[in-house]
PDB file of C-alpha atoms in Angstrom:
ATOM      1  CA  UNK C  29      21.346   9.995  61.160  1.00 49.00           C
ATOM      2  CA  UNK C  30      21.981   6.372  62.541  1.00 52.00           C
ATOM      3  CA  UNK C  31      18.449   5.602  61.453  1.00 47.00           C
ATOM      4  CA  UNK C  32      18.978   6.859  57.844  1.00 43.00           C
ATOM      5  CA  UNK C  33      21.901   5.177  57.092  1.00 47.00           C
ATOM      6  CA  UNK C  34      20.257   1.520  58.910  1.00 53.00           C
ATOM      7  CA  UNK C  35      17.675   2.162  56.264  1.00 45.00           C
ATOM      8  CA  UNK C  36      20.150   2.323  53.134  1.00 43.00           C
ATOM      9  CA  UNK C  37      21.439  -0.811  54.413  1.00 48.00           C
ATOM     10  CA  UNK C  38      18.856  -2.394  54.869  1.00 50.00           C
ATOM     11  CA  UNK C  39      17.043  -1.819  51.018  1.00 41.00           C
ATOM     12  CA  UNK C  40      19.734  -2.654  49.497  1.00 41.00           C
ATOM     13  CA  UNK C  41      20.622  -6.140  51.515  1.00 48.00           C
ATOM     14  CA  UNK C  42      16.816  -6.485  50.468  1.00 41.00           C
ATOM     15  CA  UNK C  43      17.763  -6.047  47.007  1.00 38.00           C
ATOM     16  CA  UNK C  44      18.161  -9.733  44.836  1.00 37.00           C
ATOM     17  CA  UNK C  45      21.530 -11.415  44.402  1.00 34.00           C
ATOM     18  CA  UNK C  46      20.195 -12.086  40.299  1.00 31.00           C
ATOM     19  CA  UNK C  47      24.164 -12.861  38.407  1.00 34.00           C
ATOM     20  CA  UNK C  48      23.321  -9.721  36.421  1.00 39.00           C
ATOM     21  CA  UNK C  49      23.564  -7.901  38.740  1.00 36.00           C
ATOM     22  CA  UNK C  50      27.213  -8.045  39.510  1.00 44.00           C
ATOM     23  CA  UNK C  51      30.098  -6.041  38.504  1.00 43.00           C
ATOM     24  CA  UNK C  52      32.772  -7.908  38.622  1.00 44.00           C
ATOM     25  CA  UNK C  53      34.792 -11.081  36.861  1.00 39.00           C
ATOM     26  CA  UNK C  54      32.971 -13.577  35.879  1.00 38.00           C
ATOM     27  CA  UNK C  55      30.124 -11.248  34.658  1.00 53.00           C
ATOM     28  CA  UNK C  56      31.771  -8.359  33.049  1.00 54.00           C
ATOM     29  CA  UNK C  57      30.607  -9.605  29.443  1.00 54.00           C
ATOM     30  CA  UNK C  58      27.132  -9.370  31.196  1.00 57.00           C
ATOM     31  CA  UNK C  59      26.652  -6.626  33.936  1.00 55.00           C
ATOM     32  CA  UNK C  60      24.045  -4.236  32.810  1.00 74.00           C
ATOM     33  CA  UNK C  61      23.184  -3.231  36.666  1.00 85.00           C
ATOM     34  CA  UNK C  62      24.493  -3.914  40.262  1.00 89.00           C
ATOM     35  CA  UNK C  63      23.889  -2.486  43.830  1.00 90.00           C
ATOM     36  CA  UNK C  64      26.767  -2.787  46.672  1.00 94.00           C
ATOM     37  CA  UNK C  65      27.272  -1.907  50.390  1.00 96.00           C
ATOM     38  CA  UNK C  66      30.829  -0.592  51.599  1.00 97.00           C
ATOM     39  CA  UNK C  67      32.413  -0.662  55.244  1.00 98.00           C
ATOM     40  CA  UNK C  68      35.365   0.751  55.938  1.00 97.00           C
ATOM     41  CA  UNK C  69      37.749   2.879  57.159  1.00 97.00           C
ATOM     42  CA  UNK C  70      39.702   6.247  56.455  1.00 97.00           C
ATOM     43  CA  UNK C  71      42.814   8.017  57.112  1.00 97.00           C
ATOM     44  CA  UNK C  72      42.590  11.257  56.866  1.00 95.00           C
ATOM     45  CA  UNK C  73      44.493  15.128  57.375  1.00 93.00           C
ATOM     46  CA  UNK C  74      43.625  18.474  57.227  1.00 91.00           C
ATOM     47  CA  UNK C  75      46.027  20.214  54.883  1.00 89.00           C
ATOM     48  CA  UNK C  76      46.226  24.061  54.051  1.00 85.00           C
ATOM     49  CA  UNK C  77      46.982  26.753  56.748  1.00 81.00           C
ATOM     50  CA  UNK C  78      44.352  25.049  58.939  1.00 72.00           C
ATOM     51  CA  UNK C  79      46.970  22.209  58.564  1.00 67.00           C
ATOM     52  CA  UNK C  80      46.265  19.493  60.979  1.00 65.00           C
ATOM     53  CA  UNK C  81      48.985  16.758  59.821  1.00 66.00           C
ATOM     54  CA  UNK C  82      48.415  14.164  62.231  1.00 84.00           C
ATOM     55  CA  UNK C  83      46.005  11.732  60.593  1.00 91.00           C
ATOM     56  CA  UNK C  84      42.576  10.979  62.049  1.00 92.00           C
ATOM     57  CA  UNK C  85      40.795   7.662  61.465  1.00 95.00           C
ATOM     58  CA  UNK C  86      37.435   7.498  60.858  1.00 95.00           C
ATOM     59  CA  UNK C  87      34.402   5.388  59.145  1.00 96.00           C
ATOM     60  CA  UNK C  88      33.053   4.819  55.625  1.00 96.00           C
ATOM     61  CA  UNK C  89      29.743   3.194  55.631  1.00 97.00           C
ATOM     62  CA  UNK C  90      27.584   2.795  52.117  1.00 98.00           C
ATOM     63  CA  UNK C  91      24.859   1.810  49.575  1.00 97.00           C
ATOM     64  CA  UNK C  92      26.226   2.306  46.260  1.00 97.00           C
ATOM     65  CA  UNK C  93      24.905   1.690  42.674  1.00 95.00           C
ATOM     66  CA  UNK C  94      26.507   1.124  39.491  1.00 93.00           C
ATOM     67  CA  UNK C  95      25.705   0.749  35.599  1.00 90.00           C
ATOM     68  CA  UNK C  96      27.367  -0.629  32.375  1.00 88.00           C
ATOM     69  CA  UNK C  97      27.686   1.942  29.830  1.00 87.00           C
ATOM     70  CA  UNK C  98      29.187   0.797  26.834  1.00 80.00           C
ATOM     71  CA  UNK C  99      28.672  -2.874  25.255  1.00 78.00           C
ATOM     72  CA  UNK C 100      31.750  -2.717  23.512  1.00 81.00           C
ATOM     73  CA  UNK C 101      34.222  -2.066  26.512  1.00 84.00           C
ATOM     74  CA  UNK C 102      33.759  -3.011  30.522  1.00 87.00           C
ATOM     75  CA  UNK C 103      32.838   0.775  31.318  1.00 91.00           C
ATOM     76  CA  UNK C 104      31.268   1.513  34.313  1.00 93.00           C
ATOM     77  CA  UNK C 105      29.846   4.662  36.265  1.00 95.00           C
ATOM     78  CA  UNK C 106      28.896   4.092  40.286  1.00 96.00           C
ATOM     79  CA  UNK C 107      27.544   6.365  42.770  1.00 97.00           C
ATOM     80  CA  UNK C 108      25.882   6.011  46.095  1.00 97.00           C
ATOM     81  CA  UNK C 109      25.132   7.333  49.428  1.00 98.00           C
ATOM     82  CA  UNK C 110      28.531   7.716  51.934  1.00 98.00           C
ATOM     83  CA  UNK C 111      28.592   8.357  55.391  1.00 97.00           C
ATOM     84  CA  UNK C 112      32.512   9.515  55.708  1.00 97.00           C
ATOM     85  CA  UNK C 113      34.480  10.329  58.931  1.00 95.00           C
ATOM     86  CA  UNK C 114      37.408  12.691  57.972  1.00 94.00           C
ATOM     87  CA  UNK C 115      39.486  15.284  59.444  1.00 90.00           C
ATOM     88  CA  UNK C 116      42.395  15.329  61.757  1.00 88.00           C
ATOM     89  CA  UNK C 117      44.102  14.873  65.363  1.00 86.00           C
ATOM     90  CA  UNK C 118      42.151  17.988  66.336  1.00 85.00           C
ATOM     91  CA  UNK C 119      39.015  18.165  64.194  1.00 87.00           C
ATOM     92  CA  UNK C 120      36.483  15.841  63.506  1.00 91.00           C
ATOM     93  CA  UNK C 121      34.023  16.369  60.169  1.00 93.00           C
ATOM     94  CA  UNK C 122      31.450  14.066  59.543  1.00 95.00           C
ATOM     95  CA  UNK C 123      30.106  14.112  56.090  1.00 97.00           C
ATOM     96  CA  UNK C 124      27.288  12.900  53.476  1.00 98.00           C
ATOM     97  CA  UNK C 125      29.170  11.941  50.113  1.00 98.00           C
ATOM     98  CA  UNK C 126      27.938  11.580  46.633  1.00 98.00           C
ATOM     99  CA  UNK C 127      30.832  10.330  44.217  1.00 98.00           C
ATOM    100  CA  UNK C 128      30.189   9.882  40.470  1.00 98.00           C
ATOM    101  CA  UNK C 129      33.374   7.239  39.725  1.00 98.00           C
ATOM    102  CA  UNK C 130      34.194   5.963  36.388  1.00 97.00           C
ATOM    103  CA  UNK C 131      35.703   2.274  36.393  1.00 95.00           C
ATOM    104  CA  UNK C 132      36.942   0.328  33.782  1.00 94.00           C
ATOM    105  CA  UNK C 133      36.988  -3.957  34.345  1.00 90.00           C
ATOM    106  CA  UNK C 134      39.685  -5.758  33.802  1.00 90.00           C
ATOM    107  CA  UNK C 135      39.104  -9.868  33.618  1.00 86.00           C
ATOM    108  CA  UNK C 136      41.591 -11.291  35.666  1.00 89.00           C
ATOM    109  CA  UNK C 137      40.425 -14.725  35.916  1.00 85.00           C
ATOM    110  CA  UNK C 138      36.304 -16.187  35.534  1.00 81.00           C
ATOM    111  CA  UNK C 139      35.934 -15.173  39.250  1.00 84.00           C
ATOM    112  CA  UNK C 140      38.300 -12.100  39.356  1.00 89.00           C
ATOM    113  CA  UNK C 141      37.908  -8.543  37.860  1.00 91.00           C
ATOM    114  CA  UNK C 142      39.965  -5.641  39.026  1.00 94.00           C
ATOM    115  CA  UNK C 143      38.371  -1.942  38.687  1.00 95.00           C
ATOM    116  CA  UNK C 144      40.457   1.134  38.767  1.00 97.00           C
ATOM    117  CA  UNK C 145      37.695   4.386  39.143  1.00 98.00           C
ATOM    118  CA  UNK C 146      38.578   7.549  39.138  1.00 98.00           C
ATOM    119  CA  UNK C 147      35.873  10.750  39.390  1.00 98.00           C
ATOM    120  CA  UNK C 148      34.407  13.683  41.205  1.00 98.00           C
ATOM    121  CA  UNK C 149      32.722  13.853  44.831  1.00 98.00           C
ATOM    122  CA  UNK C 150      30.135  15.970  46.326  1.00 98.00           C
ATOM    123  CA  UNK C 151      29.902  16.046  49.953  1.00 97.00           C
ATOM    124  CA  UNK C 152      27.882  18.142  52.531  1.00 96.00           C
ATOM    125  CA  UNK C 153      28.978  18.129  56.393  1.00 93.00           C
ATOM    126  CA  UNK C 154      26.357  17.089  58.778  1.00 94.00           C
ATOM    127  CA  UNK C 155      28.702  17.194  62.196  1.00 91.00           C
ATOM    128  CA  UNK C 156      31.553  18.202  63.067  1.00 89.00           C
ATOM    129  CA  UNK C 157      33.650  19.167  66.345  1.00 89.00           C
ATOM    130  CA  UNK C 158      37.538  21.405  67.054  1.00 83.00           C
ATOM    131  CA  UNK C 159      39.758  20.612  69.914  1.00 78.00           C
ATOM    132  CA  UNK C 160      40.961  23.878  71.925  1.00 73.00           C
ATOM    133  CA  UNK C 161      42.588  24.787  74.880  1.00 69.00           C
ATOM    134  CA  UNK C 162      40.315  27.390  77.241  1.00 72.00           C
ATOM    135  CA  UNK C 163      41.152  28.016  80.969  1.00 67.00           C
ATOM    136  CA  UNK C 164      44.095  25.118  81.237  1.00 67.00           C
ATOM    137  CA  UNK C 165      41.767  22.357  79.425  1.00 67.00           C
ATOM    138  CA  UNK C 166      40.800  20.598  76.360  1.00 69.00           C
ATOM    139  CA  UNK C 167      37.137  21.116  75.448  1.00 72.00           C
ATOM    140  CA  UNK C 168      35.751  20.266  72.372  1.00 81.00           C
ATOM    141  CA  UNK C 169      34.019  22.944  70.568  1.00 78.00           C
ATOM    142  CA  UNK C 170      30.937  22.656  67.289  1.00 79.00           C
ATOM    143  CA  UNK C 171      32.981  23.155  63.887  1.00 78.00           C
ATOM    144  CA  UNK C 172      30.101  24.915  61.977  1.00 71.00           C
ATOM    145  CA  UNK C 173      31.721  28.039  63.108  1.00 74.00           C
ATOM    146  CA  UNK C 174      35.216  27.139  61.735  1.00 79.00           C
ATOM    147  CA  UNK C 175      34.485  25.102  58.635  1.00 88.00           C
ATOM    148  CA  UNK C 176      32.076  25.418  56.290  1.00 91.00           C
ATOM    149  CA  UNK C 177      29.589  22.514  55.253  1.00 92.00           C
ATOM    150  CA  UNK C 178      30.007  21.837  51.751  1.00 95.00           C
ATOM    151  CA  UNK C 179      32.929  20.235  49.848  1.00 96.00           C
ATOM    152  CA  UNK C 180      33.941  18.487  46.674  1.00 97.00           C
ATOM    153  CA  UNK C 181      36.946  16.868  45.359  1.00 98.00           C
ATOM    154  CA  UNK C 182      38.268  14.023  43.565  1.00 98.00           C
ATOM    155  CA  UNK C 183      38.588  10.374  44.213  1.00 98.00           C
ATOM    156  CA  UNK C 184      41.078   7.661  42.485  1.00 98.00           C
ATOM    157  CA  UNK C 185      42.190   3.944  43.246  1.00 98.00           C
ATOM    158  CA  UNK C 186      41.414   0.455  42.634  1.00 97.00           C
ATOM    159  CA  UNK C 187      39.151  -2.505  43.423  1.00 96.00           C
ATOM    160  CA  UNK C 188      38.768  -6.068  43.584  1.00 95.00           C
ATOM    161  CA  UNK C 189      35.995  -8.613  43.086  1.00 93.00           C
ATOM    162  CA  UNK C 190      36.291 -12.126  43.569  1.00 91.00           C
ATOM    163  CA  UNK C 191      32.582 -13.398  42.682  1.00 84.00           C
ATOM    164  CA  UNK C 192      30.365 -10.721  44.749  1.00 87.00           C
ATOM    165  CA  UNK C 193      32.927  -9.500  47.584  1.00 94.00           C
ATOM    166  CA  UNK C 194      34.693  -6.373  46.614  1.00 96.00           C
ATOM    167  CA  UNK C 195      37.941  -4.374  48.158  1.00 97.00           C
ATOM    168  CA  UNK C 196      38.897  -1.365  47.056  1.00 98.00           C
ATOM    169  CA  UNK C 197      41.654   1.203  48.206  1.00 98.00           C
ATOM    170  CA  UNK C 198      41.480   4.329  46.918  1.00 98.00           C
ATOM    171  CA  UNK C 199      42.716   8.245  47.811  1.00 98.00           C
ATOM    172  CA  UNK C 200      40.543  11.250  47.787  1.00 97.00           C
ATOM    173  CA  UNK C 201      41.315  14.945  47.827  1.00 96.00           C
ATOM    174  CA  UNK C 202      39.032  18.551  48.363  1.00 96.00           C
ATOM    175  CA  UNK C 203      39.600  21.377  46.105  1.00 96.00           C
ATOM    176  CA  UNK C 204      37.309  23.557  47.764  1.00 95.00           C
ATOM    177  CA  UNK C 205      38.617  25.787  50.562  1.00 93.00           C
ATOM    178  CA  UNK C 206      36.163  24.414  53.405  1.00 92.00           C
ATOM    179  CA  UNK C 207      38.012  27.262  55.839  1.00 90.00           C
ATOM    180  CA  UNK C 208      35.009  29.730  56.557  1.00 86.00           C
ATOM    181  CA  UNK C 209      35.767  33.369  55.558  1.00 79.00           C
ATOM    182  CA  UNK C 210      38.211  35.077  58.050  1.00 74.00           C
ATOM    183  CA  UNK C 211      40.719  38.157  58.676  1.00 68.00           C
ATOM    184  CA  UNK C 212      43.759  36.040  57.435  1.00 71.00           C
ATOM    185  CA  UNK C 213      42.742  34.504  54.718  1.00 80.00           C
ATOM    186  CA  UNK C 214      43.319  31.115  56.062  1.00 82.00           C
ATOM    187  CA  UNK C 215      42.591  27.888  54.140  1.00 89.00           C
ATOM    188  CA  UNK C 216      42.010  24.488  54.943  1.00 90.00           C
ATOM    189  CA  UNK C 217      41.156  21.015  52.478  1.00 93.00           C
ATOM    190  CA  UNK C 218      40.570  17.484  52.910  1.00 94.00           C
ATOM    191  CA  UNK C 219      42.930  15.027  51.993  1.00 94.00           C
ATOM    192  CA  UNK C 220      41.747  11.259  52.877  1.00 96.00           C
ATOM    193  CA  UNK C 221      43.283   7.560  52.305  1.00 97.00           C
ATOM    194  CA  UNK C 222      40.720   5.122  52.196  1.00 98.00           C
ATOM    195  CA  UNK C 223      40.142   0.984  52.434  1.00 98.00           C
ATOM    196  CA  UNK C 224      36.511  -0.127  51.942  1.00 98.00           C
ATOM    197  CA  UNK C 225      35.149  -3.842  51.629  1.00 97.00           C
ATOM    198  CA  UNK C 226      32.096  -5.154  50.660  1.00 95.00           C
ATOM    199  CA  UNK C 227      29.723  -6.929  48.167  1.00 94.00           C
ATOM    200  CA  UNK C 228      28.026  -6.541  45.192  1.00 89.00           C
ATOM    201  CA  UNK C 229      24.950  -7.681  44.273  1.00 84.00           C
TER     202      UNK C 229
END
């Protein structure tokens, strides 16, 4: 896994830093293409009846690409490859993420453009481990028993590009029930607060 996301880093740092291929301010006119890498960090919950309330913080890391899709308005779609660290106090779900976001550019200044995106995400869990209490002691236990793997949801915030560096912060949200199927009936969803920096090529 560490080897596979080293590689998507390391293509698209290989990729060229041409102007058109930015997505922000002082290209918006302009942008027909641009490739990015995001770092950051999440803040995420369990909610449901699998609630786990206290927040667990975890990694984002990234190769995204995004397109221009209308010449008469700064329309954009992105998507990418995200490793995402989510869950709670207790449980720990480390997942694969594909988001299809729609942002819109706003010129701020000829170096600044802010993007709000919102869209769908499709995510798959590749690891994942449950605290529990057996014999008078915490052990930590594999989640594919508890959880199930896939997920989807919806993502919505805002970012910021001075010249190529980007921030964005941004909430996201699972509508599937990623509870496996059990006696009670019991659900469980990903909720997840999110900051993410990097660059745009």
């Amino acid at each position: 896994m560490k080897k596979f996301l080293m590689a998507i880093v390391a293509v698209l740092m290989a990729a060229p830093s041409f102007a058109q291929y930015s997505s922000g301010g002082f290209s918006l006119s302009e942008s027909t293409l641009y490739y990015g890498i995001r770092l950051g960090m999440n803040v995420s919950t369990i909610t449901g009846d699998y609630a786990d309330t206290d927040s667990k913080v975890g990694m984002n890391l990234a190769g995204v690409i995004g397109t221009r899709v209308s010449d008469a308005t700064p329309i954009f779609i992105e998507s990418g490859v995200y490793f995402s660290g989510r869950g709670g106090k207790d449980l720990t779900l480390n997942y694969l993420e594909l988001p299809v976001l729609i942002k819109y550019g706003v010129q701020v200044s000829d170096d600044i453009a802010i993007l709000p995106f919102i869209g769908p995400y499709f995510s798959m869990g590749v690891a994942g481990k449950y605290k529990t209490v057996e014999d008078m002691k915490v052990v930590k236990r594999s989640s594919y028993k508890l959880m199930k793997h896939p997920d989807m949801g919806f993502k919505l915030g805002c970012g910021g590009e001075y010249n190529k560096l980007y921030l964005e912060v941004g909430y996201q949200f699972g509508v599937l029930n990623i509870a496996k199927d059990n006696p009670a009936d019991l659900s469980a969803h990903t909720s997840n607060f999110f900051v993410n920096f990097g660059v745009n090529f």
